[in-house]
PDB file of C-alpha atoms in Angstrom:
ATOM      1  CA  MET A 280      19.986-123.385 -43.394  1.00  0.00           C
ATOM      2  CA  TYR A 281      22.045-125.539 -40.735  1.00  0.00           C
ATOM      3  CA  GLY A 282      21.293-122.312 -38.516  1.00  0.00           C
ATOM      4  CA  GLN A 283      17.625-123.327 -38.182  1.00  0.00           C
ATOM      5  CA  ASP A 284      18.986-127.193 -38.404  1.00  0.00           C
ATOM      6  CA  ASP A 285      20.944-126.411 -35.011  1.00  0.00           C
ATOM      7  CA  VAL A 286      17.352-125.964 -33.162  1.00  0.00           C
ATOM      8  CA  GLY A 287      15.348-128.060 -34.198  1.00  0.00           C
ATOM      9  CA  GLY A 288      13.018-126.165 -36.693  1.00  0.00           C
ATOM     10  CA  SER A 289       9.927-124.960 -35.325  1.00  0.00           C
ATOM     11  CA  ASN A 290       9.683-126.871 -31.737  1.00  0.00           C
ATOM     12  CA  PHE A 291      11.714-124.432 -29.667  1.00  0.00           C
ATOM     13  CA  GLY A 292       9.981-121.577 -30.492  1.00  0.00           C
ATOM     14  CA  VAL A 293      10.003-117.987 -32.501  1.00  0.00           C
ATOM     15  CA  VAL A 294      13.496-117.304 -33.454  1.00  0.00           C
ATOM     16  CA  ALA A 295      15.215-114.295 -32.241  1.00  0.00           C
ATOM     17  CA  GLU A 296      18.791-114.738 -33.660  1.00  0.00           C
ATOM     18  CA  LEU A 297      19.796-115.616 -36.455  1.00  0.00           C
ATOM     19  CA  GLY A 298      23.728-116.511 -37.284  1.00  0.00           C
ATOM     20  CA  VAL A 299      25.013-116.734 -40.648  1.00  0.00           C
ATOM     21  CA  ARG A 300      28.382-117.622 -42.136  1.00  0.00           C
ATOM     22  CA  LEU A 301      29.107-116.075 -45.704  1.00  0.00           C
ATOM     23  CA  HIS A 302      30.728-117.487 -48.252  1.00  0.00           C
ATOM     24  CA  PRO A 303      32.417-116.349 -51.521  1.00  0.00           C
ATOM     25  CA  GLN A 304      30.171-116.253 -54.390  1.00  0.00           C
ATOM     26  CA  ARG A 305      30.559-115.431 -58.111  1.00  0.00           C
ATOM     27  CA  PRO A 306      28.114-112.719 -59.427  1.00  0.00           C
ATOM     28  CA  ASP A 307      26.770-115.174 -61.952  1.00  0.00           C
ATOM     29  CA  ALA A 308      26.318-118.337 -63.021  1.00  0.00           C
ATOM     30  CA  TYR A 309      25.178-120.279 -66.034  1.00  0.00           C
ATOM     31  CA  ALA A 310      21.672-121.663 -66.469  1.00  0.00           C
ATOM     32  CA  VAL A 311      19.933-123.605 -68.767  1.00  0.00           C
ATOM     33  CA  SER A 312      16.490-125.255 -69.761  1.00  0.00           C
ATOM     34  CA  TYR A 313      15.673-127.333 -72.204  1.00  0.00           C
ATOM     35  CA  VAL A 314      12.493-129.112 -73.176  1.00  0.00           C
ATOM     36  CA  TYR A 315      11.992-132.327 -74.850  1.00  0.00           C
ATOM     37  CA  LEU A 316       9.241-134.293 -76.030  1.00  0.00           C
ATOM     38  CA  PRO A 317       8.168-137.704 -74.648  1.00  0.00           C
ATOM     39  CA  THR A 318       9.991-139.771 -77.017  1.00  0.00           C
ATOM     40  CA  GLN A 319      12.595-138.478 -76.310  1.00  0.00           C
ATOM     41  CA  LEU A 320      12.578-139.318 -72.634  1.00  0.00           C
ATOM     42  CA  GLU A 321      14.741-142.818 -72.266  1.00  0.00           C
ATOM     43  CA  ALA A 322      17.729-140.772 -73.880  1.00  0.00           C
ATOM     44  CA  ALA A 323      16.991-137.803 -70.972  1.00  0.00           C
ATOM     45  CA  VAL A 324      17.178-140.410 -68.238  1.00  0.00           C
ATOM     46  CA  ALA A 325      20.708-142.226 -69.902  1.00  0.00           C
ATOM     47  CA  ALA A 326      22.504-138.540 -70.275  1.00  0.00           C
ATOM     48  CA  ILE A 327      21.436-137.996 -66.876  1.00  0.00           C
ATOM     49  CA  ASN A 328      23.141-141.412 -65.196  1.00  0.00           C
ATOM     50  CA  GLU A 329      26.016-140.223 -67.830  1.00  0.00           C
ATOM     51  CA  TRP A 330      26.879-136.942 -66.239  1.00  0.00           C
ATOM     52  CA  ARG A 331      26.156-138.011 -62.776  1.00  0.00           C
ATOM     53  CA  PRO A 332      29.555-139.843 -61.861  1.00  0.00           C
ATOM     54  CA  VAL A 333      31.370-136.763 -62.952  1.00  0.00           C
ATOM     55  CA  GLN A 334      28.931-134.352 -61.625  1.00  0.00           C
ATOM     56  CA  LYS A 335      31.256-131.495 -59.487  1.00  0.00           C
ATOM     57  CA  LEU A 336      30.366-129.638 -56.508  1.00  0.00           C
ATOM     58  CA  HIS A 337      28.763-126.708 -58.033  1.00  0.00           C
ATOM     59  CA  GLU A 338      26.341-128.456 -60.748  1.00  0.00           C
ATOM     60  CA  THR A 339      22.963-129.694 -60.429  1.00  0.00           C
ATOM     61  CA  ILE A 340      20.078-130.260 -62.823  1.00  0.00           C
ATOM     62  CA  CYS A 341      16.165-131.080 -62.024  1.00  0.00           C
ATOM     63  CA  LEU A 342      14.316-133.172 -64.446  1.00  0.00           C
ATOM     64  CA  LEU A 343      10.984-132.338 -64.848  1.00  0.00           C
ATOM     65  CA  VAL A 344       7.638-133.739 -66.071  1.00  0.00           C
ATOM     66  CA  SER A 345       4.749-130.882 -66.821  1.00  0.00           C
ATOM     67  CA  LEU A 346       2.001-130.557 -69.231  1.00  0.00           C
ATOM     68  CA  GLY A 347       2.737-127.715 -71.670  1.00  0.00           C
ATOM     69  CA  PRO A 348       0.833-124.708 -72.689  1.00  0.00           C
ATOM     70  CA  ASP A 349      -0.508-126.533 -75.313  1.00  0.00           C
ATOM     71  CA  GLY A 350      -1.916-129.243 -72.940  1.00  0.00           C
ATOM     72  CA  ASN A 351       0.903-131.575 -74.316  1.00  0.00           C
ATOM     73  CA  PRO A 352       3.320-133.455 -72.164  1.00  0.00           C
ATOM     74  CA  TYR A 353       6.634-132.492 -72.053  1.00  0.00           C
ATOM     75  CA  VAL A 354      10.255-133.479 -70.565  1.00  0.00           C
ATOM     76  CA  ILE A 355      12.460-130.698 -68.826  1.00  0.00           C
ATOM     77  CA  ILE A 356      15.895-130.164 -67.633  1.00  0.00           C
ATOM     78  CA  ASN A 357      16.637-127.385 -65.998  1.00  0.00           C
ATOM     79  CA  GLY A 358      20.153-126.698 -65.032  1.00  0.00           C
ATOM     80  CA  VAL A 359      22.733-124.378 -63.181  1.00  0.00           C
ATOM     81  CA  SER A 360      26.354-124.297 -63.131  1.00  0.00           C
ATOM     82  CA  ASN A 361      27.841-121.870 -60.727  1.00  0.00           C
ATOM     83  CA  SER A 362      30.521-121.019 -62.986  1.00  0.00           C
ATOM     84  CA  ALA A 363      31.743-119.109 -65.965  1.00  0.00           C
ATOM     85  CA  GLN A 364      29.757-119.467 -69.165  1.00  0.00           C
ATOM     86  CA  GLU A 365      32.037-121.165 -70.695  1.00  0.00           C
ATOM     87  CA  GLU A 366      32.275-124.374 -68.201  1.00  0.00           C
ATOM     88  CA  GLY A 367      28.804-124.203 -68.251  1.00  0.00           C
ATOM     89  CA  GLU A 368      28.377-124.597 -71.987  1.00  0.00           C
ATOM     90  CA  ALA A 369      30.806-127.734 -71.620  1.00  0.00           C
ATOM     91  CA  THR A 370      29.270-129.291 -68.383  1.00  0.00           C
ATOM     92  CA  PHE A 371      24.955-129.108 -69.730  1.00  0.00           C
ATOM     93  CA  GLN A 372      26.272-129.935 -73.677  1.00  0.00           C
ATOM     94  CA  ARG A 373      25.690-133.644 -73.642  1.00  0.00           C
ATOM     95  CA  PHE A 374      21.835-132.843 -73.045  1.00  0.00           C
ATOM     96  CA  LEU A 375      21.974-130.272 -75.628  1.00  0.00           C
ATOM     97  CA  ASP A 376      23.046-133.093 -78.120  1.00  0.00           C
ATOM     98  CA  LEU A 377      19.987-134.705 -77.681  1.00  0.00           C
ATOM     99  CA  GLY A 378      18.117-132.031 -79.598  1.00  0.00           C
ATOM    100  CA  PRO A 379      15.623-130.400 -77.288  1.00  0.00           C
ATOM    101  CA  VAL A 380      12.570-128.913 -79.099  1.00  0.00           C
ATOM    102  CA  LYS A 381      12.936-125.385 -77.037  1.00  0.00           C
ATOM    103  CA  ILE A 382      16.523-123.985 -75.681  1.00  0.00           C
ATOM    104  CA  THR A 383      16.960-121.846 -72.894  1.00  0.00           C
ATOM    105  CA  ASN A 384      20.973-120.935 -72.030  1.00  0.00           C
ATOM    106  CA  ALA A 385      22.663-117.662 -70.666  1.00  0.00           C
ATOM    107  CA  GLN A 386      24.854-116.497 -67.989  1.00  0.00           C
ATOM    108  CA  VAL A 387      22.639-115.121 -65.334  1.00  0.00           C
ATOM    109  CA  PRO A 388      23.155-113.383 -62.213  1.00  0.00           C
ATOM    110  CA  TRP A 389      23.272-115.184 -58.857  1.00  0.00           C
ATOM    111  CA  GLN A 390      19.972-113.159 -57.525  1.00  0.00           C
ATOM    112  CA  GLU A 391      18.080-114.594 -60.558  1.00  0.00           C
ATOM    113  CA  VAL A 392      19.385-118.360 -60.172  1.00  0.00           C
ATOM    114  CA  CYS A 393      18.209-117.806 -56.417  1.00  0.00           C
ATOM    115  CA  ASN A 394      14.361-117.412 -57.777  1.00  0.00           C
ATOM    116  CA  LEU A 395      14.575-119.550 -60.391  1.00  0.00           C
ATOM    117  CA  GLY A 396      12.047-121.995 -58.700  1.00  0.00           C
ATOM    118  CA  ASN A 397       9.107-119.399 -57.662  1.00  0.00           C
ATOM    119  CA  ALA A 398       7.085-120.191 -60.930  1.00  0.00           C
ATOM    120  CA  MET A 399       5.518-123.149 -59.365  1.00  0.00           C
ATOM    121  CA  ASN A 400       4.138-120.217 -56.677  1.00  0.00           C
ATOM    122  CA  THR A 401       2.475-118.195 -59.457  1.00  0.00           C
ATOM    123  CA  ILE A 402       0.407-121.812 -60.007  1.00  0.00           C
ATOM    124  CA  PRO A 403      -3.454-120.777 -58.388  1.00  0.00           C
ATOM    125  CA  LYS A 404      -5.220-122.659 -56.670  1.00  0.00           C
ATOM    126  CA  GLY A 405      -5.107-125.625 -53.994  1.00  0.00           C
ATOM    127  CA  LYS A 406      -1.583-127.260 -53.920  1.00  0.00           C
ATOM    128  CA  VAL A 407      -0.629-130.511 -52.409  1.00  0.00           C
ATOM    129  CA  PHE A 408       3.037-132.143 -52.582  1.00  0.00           C
ATOM    130  CA  VAL A 409       5.331-134.738 -51.459  1.00  0.00           C
ATOM    131  CA  GLY A 410       8.735-136.195 -51.678  1.00  0.00           C
ATOM    132  CA  ALA A 411       9.654-139.605 -53.158  1.00  0.00           C
ATOM    133  CA  HIS A 412      13.029-140.820 -52.617  1.00  0.00           C
ATOM    134  CA  ILE A 413      14.457-143.124 -54.790  1.00  0.00           C
ATOM    135  CA  ASP A 414      18.243-145.350 -55.127  1.00  0.00           C
ATOM    136  CA  SER A 415      16.844-146.230 -58.681  1.00  0.00           C
ATOM    137  CA  PHE A 416      17.370-143.851 -61.309  1.00  0.00           C
ATOM    138  CA  ASP A 417      16.589-145.675 -64.860  1.00  0.00           C
ATOM    139  CA  ILE A 418      14.291-145.714 -67.599  1.00  0.00           C
ATOM    140  CA  ILE A 419      12.217-148.539 -66.509  1.00  0.00           C
ATOM    141  CA  GLN A 420      11.214-146.651 -63.173  1.00  0.00           C
ATOM    142  CA  VAL A 421      10.815-143.671 -64.474  1.00  0.00           C
ATOM    143  CA  GLN A 422       8.522-144.160 -67.470  1.00  0.00           C
ATOM    144  CA  LYS A 423       6.475-146.290 -64.683  1.00  0.00           C
ATOM    145  CA  SER A 424       5.983-142.939 -63.027  1.00  0.00           C
ATOM    146  CA  TRP A 425       5.426-141.303 -66.118  1.00  0.00           C
ATOM    147  CA  ASP A 426       2.427-143.082 -66.306  1.00  0.00           C
ATOM    148  CA  ALA A 427       1.475-142.605 -63.399  1.00  0.00           C
ATOM    149  CA  TRP A 428       1.708-139.115 -63.505  1.00  0.00           C
ATOM    150  CA  THR A 429      -0.001-139.002 -66.590  1.00  0.00           C
ATOM    151  CA  GLU A 430      -3.274-140.440 -65.218  1.00  0.00           C
ATOM    152  CA  VAL A 431      -3.232-137.670 -62.325  1.00  0.00           C
ATOM    153  CA  THR A 432      -3.035-135.027 -64.672  1.00  0.00           C
ATOM    154  CA  LYS A 433      -6.522-136.219 -66.072  1.00  0.00           C
ATOM    155  CA  LYS A 434      -7.749-134.430 -63.274  1.00  0.00           C
ATOM    156  CA  ALA A 435      -5.056-132.261 -61.903  1.00  0.00           C
ATOM    157  CA  PRO A 436      -3.214-130.943 -65.207  1.00  0.00           C
ATOM    158  CA  PHE A 437      -1.039-128.828 -63.217  1.00  0.00           C
ATOM    159  CA  SER A 438       0.605-131.483 -61.526  1.00  0.00           C
ATOM    160  CA  ILE A 439       4.637-132.420 -61.733  1.00  0.00           C
ATOM    161  CA  LEU A 440       7.000-134.731 -61.210  1.00  0.00           C
ATOM    162  CA  MET A 441      10.231-133.382 -60.265  1.00  0.00           C
ATOM    163  CA  TYR A 442      13.598-135.501 -59.957  1.00  0.00           C
ATOM    164  CA  GLU A 443      16.312-133.292 -58.323  1.00  0.00           C
ATOM    165  CA  PHE A 444      19.986-134.152 -58.662  1.00  0.00           C
ATOM    166  CA  TYR A 445      21.585-131.761 -56.112  1.00  0.00           C
ATOM    167  CA  PRO A 446      25.220-132.206 -55.146  1.00  0.00           C
ATOM    168  CA  ASP A 447      25.046-133.341 -51.326  1.00  0.00           C
ATOM    169  CA  LYS A 448      28.154-134.519 -50.729  1.00  0.00           C
ATOM    170  CA  LYS A 449      29.055-131.296 -48.061  1.00  0.00           C
ATOM    171  CA  VAL A 450      25.951-131.959 -46.500  1.00  0.00           C
ATOM    172  CA  GLY A 451      26.699-135.422 -45.698  1.00  0.00           C
ATOM    173  CA  GLU A 452      30.239-134.119 -44.581  1.00  0.00           C
ATOM    174  CA  ILE A 453      28.022-132.338 -41.421  1.00  0.00           C
ATOM    175  CA  PRO A 454      28.177-134.685 -38.178  1.00  0.00           C
ATOM    176  CA  ILE A 455      24.667-136.006 -37.588  1.00  0.00           C
ATOM    177  CA  GLU A 456      25.276-135.308 -33.780  1.00  0.00           C
ATOM    178  CA  SER A 457      26.310-131.123 -35.083  1.00  0.00           C
ATOM    179  CA  ALA A 458      22.920-130.502 -36.041  1.00  0.00           C
ATOM    180  CA  ALA A 459      19.538-131.560 -35.673  1.00  0.00           C
ATOM    181  CA  PHE A 460      18.005-133.160 -38.728  1.00  0.00           C
ATOM    182  CA  ALA A 461      19.599-136.554 -39.857  1.00  0.00           C
ATOM    183  CA  GLN A 462      18.631-137.031 -43.125  1.00  0.00           C
ATOM    184  CA  ARG A 463      22.488-137.349 -44.902  1.00  0.00           C
ATOM    185  CA  HIS A 464      21.754-140.416 -47.067  1.00  0.00           C
ATOM    186  CA  PRO A 465      22.824-140.152 -50.899  1.00  0.00           C
ATOM    187  CA  TYR A 466      18.819-140.851 -52.068  1.00  0.00           C
ATOM    188  CA  ILE A 467      17.655-138.634 -55.262  1.00  0.00           C
ATOM    189  CA  THR A 468      14.580-136.534 -53.981  1.00  0.00           C
ATOM    190  CA  VAL A 469      11.248-136.593 -56.631  1.00  0.00           C
ATOM    191  CA  LEU A 470       9.124-134.032 -55.722  1.00  0.00           C
ATOM    192  CA  CYS A 471       5.759-135.472 -56.509  1.00  0.00           C
ATOM    193  CA  ALA A 472       2.985-132.247 -56.702  1.00  0.00           C
ATOM    194  CA  ILE A 473      -0.459-131.675 -57.382  1.00  0.00           C
ATOM    195  CA  MET A 474      -1.656-128.152 -57.880  1.00  0.00           C
ATOM    196  CA  GLY A 475      -4.349-126.375 -59.312  1.00  0.00           C
ATOM    197  CA  ILE A 476      -6.927-127.801 -57.342  1.00  0.00           C
ATOM    198  CA  GLU A 477     -10.652-126.383 -57.169  1.00  0.00           C
ATOM    199  CA  GLU A 478     -11.869-126.915 -53.677  1.00  0.00           C
ATOM    200  CA  SER A 479     -15.171-127.522 -55.546  1.00  0.00           C
ATOM    201  CA  ASP A 480     -13.845-129.789 -57.512  1.00  0.00           C
ATOM    202  CA  ASP A 481     -14.644-133.809 -57.139  1.00  0.00           C
ATOM    203  CA  PHE A 482     -11.008-134.266 -57.185  1.00  0.00           C
ATOM    204  CA  ALA A 483     -10.250-132.289 -54.447  1.00  0.00           C
ATOM    205  CA  PRO A 484     -11.466-134.367 -51.353  1.00  0.00           C
ATOM    206  CA  HIS A 485      -9.101-137.293 -53.007  1.00  0.00           C
ATOM    207  CA  ALA A 486      -5.860-135.085 -53.535  1.00  0.00           C
ATOM    208  CA  TRP A 487      -4.217-136.743 -50.942  1.00  0.00           C
ATOM    209  CA  ASP A 488      -4.734-140.185 -51.187  1.00  0.00           C
ATOM    210  CA  GLU A 489      -3.738-139.514 -55.457  1.00  0.00           C
ATOM    211  CA  LEU A 490      -0.241-137.374 -53.998  1.00  0.00           C
ATOM    212  CA  LEU A 491       0.816-140.439 -51.775  1.00  0.00           C
ATOM    213  CA  ASN A 492      -0.122-143.251 -54.538  1.00  0.00           C
ATOM    214  CA  LEU A 493       1.806-141.349 -57.011  1.00  0.00           C
ATOM    215  CA  LYS A 494       4.309-141.109 -54.197  1.00  0.00           C
ATOM    216  CA  LYS A 495       4.830-144.713 -53.560  1.00  0.00           C
ATOM    217  CA  ILE A 496       4.524-145.484 -57.223  1.00  0.00           C
ATOM    218  CA  VAL A 497       7.798-143.469 -57.939  1.00  0.00           C
ATOM    219  CA  SER A 498       9.523-145.003 -55.643  1.00  0.00           C
ATOM    220  CA  ALA A 499       8.623-148.612 -55.652  1.00  0.00           C
ATOM    221  CA  SER A 500      11.656-149.951 -57.647  1.00  0.00           C
ATOM    222  CA  SER A 501      14.137-148.718 -55.032  1.00  0.00           C
ATOM    223  CA  SER A 502      15.069-149.970 -51.847  1.00  0.00           C
ATOM    224  CA  GLN A 503      12.700-150.118 -48.538  1.00  0.00           C
ATOM    225  CA  ALA A 504      14.762-147.725 -46.660  1.00  0.00           C
ATOM    226  CA  ALA A 505      14.396-145.112 -49.040  1.00  0.00           C
ATOM    227  CA  GLN A 506      10.841-145.453 -49.389  1.00  0.00           C
ATOM    228  CA  GLU A 507      10.462-145.004 -46.090  1.00  0.00           C
ATOM    229  CA  SER A 508      12.668-142.188 -46.027  1.00  0.00           C
ATOM    230  CA  LEU A 509      11.348-138.579 -44.918  1.00  0.00           C
ATOM    231  CA  GLY A 510      14.520-136.908 -47.161  1.00  0.00           C
ATOM    232  CA  TYR A 511      14.045-133.318 -47.197  1.00  0.00           C
ATOM    233  CA  ALA A 512      12.058-132.401 -44.514  1.00  0.00           C
ATOM    234  CA  ASN A 513      10.080-129.491 -46.251  1.00  0.00           C
ATOM    235  CA  TYR A 514       8.606-131.753 -48.827  1.00  0.00           C
ATOM    236  CA  GLY A 515       7.323-133.816 -46.027  1.00  0.00           C
ATOM    237  CA  ASP A 516       3.938-132.099 -45.304  1.00  0.00           C
ATOM    238  CA  PRO A 517       1.382-134.652 -45.322  1.00  0.00           C
ATOM    239  CA  PHE A 518       3.331-136.082 -42.476  1.00  0.00           C
ATOM    240  CA  SER A 519       4.288-133.178 -40.520  1.00  0.00           C
ATOM    241  CA  THR A 520       1.583-132.631 -38.293  1.00  0.00           C
ATOM    242  CA  ARG A 521       0.947-135.969 -37.741  1.00  0.00           C
ATOM    243  CA  ASN A 522       1.141-135.726 -33.726  1.00  0.00           C
ATOM    244  CA  GLU A 523      -1.039-138.820 -32.616  1.00  0.00           C
ATOM    245  CA  THR A 524       2.461-140.369 -32.471  1.00  0.00           C
ATOM    246  CA  ASP A 525       5.639-139.454 -32.706  1.00  0.00           C
ATOM    247  CA  GLU A 526       6.934-141.808 -35.587  1.00  0.00           C
ATOM    248  CA  TYR A 527       7.789-139.224 -38.110  1.00  0.00           C
ATOM    249  CA  ALA A 528       9.591-136.632 -35.706  1.00  0.00           C
ATOM    250  CA  ARG A 529      11.945-139.868 -34.680  1.00  0.00           C
ATOM    251  CA  LYS A 530      12.597-140.335 -38.530  1.00  0.00           C
ATOM    252  CA  LEU A 531      13.361-137.144 -39.111  1.00  0.00           C
ATOM    253  CA  PHE A 532      16.111-136.560 -35.928  1.00  0.00           C
ATOM    254  CA  GLY A 533      16.928-139.895 -36.113  1.00  0.00           C
ATOM    255  CA  PRO A 534      19.733-140.239 -33.341  1.00  0.00           C
ATOM    256  CA  ASN A 535      19.019-136.423 -32.110  1.00  0.00           C
ATOM    257  CA  TYR A 536      15.711-137.258 -30.849  1.00  0.00           C
ATOM    258  CA  ALA A 537      16.316-138.530 -27.190  1.00  0.00           C
ATOM    259  CA  ARG A 538      18.924-135.451 -26.503  1.00  0.00           C
ATOM    260  CA  LEU A 539      15.726-132.948 -28.421  1.00  0.00           C
ATOM    261  CA  GLN A 540      13.072-134.111 -26.102  1.00  0.00           C
ATOM    262  CA  GLU A 541      15.324-132.944 -22.752  1.00  0.00           C
ATOM    263  CA  VAL A 542      15.740-129.494 -24.423  1.00  0.00           C
ATOM    264  CA  LYS A 543      11.582-129.848 -25.221  1.00  0.00           C
ATOM    265  CA  ARG A 544      10.986-130.901 -22.047  1.00  0.00           C
ATOM    266  CA  LYS A 545      13.123-127.769 -21.000  1.00  0.00           C
ATOM    267  CA  TYR A 546      11.750-125.026 -22.982  1.00  0.00           C
ATOM    268  CA  ASP A 547       8.571-126.316 -24.184  1.00  0.00           C
ATOM    269  CA  PRO A 548       7.154-128.872 -22.210  1.00  0.00           C
ATOM    270  CA  ASP A 549       3.626-128.467 -22.679  1.00  0.00           C
ATOM    271  CA  VAL A 550       4.259-128.490 -26.175  1.00  0.00           C
ATOM    272  CA  VAL A 551       2.624-124.596 -27.284  1.00  0.00           C
ATOM    273  CA  PHE A 552       4.524-125.463 -30.488  1.00  0.00           C
ATOM    274  CA  ASP A 553       2.976-128.643 -31.743  1.00  0.00           C
ATOM    275  CA  ARG A 554       3.366-128.213 -35.721  1.00  0.00           C
ATOM    276  CA  TRP A 555       5.734-129.705 -38.121  1.00  0.00           C
ATOM    277  CA  PHE A 556       7.263-133.055 -36.758  1.00  0.00           C
ATOM    278  CA  ALA A 557       6.677-132.088 -33.260  1.00  0.00           C
ATOM    279  CA  ILE A 558       9.074-133.627 -30.799  1.00  0.00           C
ATOM    280  CA  ARG A 559       7.612-135.070 -27.604  1.00  0.00           C
ATOM    281  CA  PRO A 560       8.853-133.807 -24.239  1.00  0.00           C
ATOM    282  CA  ALA A 561      11.086-136.299 -22.590  1.00  0.00           C
ATOM    283  CA  ALA A 562       9.004-137.791 -19.506  1.00  0.00           C
TER     284      ALA A 562
END
C-alpha cells in the first residue's frame, strides 16, 4: 500500500485518513495448486525458469516446500493468472505437464484469490518468519535450501520455504523519492517460516537462531547485495525492533531516510512510536 508507504509506515502515529485509488478489476481469476513429489523438484525449478522470461504482469506463482498431512515432504506450485480460464490454463500448462500428484485448478472469484494465503494463519502455536532474498535460482541453490529446511522440520514440522515470483515491474517504476520505502530491487523473495512452536518445547528458545541460519543458507549463493537486502519489509520482523542503532531503518528507507528524519523531529521528537524500523529524529 503506497498510501502507507508515503508516510513511513508506523513512524508517525495513527493513520487518520487513507486515500485509495481504485483500478479496474475483473470479477474472477484463474488459480492453480499443483503438488509434486520431492523427485520432481529439479523439473519444477527448470519449468519456473522457463516461465520467468515470459511472465506477464497479471501472472504470479509461488514455489513452496512443505510437509503434507501425511508427514511427507512435497513440492507445491501455487499460481494465479488475473485472466479468463483459457488464458490461465495456457499459462500454467507447463507445470501441469510435469505430472503433479495432486491437481487443483479453477476460475475463482477475486475476493477468494485475495484470501488464498490465509491458510497459514490457521496453524496453531508460535510462528517466526523472515525473508531471504536471492538473485540466483537454480536446482543447486534450491536443493541446499531443501536440505536445510528438512533438518528444521525434524524440530518444527510446520516449517516451510516459499519462493515468491511476483511481477515487480510496476513497483520498480515508482520513483524512490515518491514513497518512503526504497526497495526497488528485482530480487526473488523467499519466505522462511518456522511454525507450530510450543513455548514449552526445548526448541523454542533456539527458533530465531534456526530461522536466521536457514535464511543464510537460502541466500548463500546469491550476491552480497541480495543477501543483505531487507526486501519486503513485512518479512523483516527479526530486525524491525532492533533499535540500538538505526541500521535497519536506514536500509529500509534508503536515500529517503534523511528527509524522514526531519519529519520525525517535527512530529515525534521523543520517539513515542518506536517499533518496526523506528526512524531516529534529525539532530
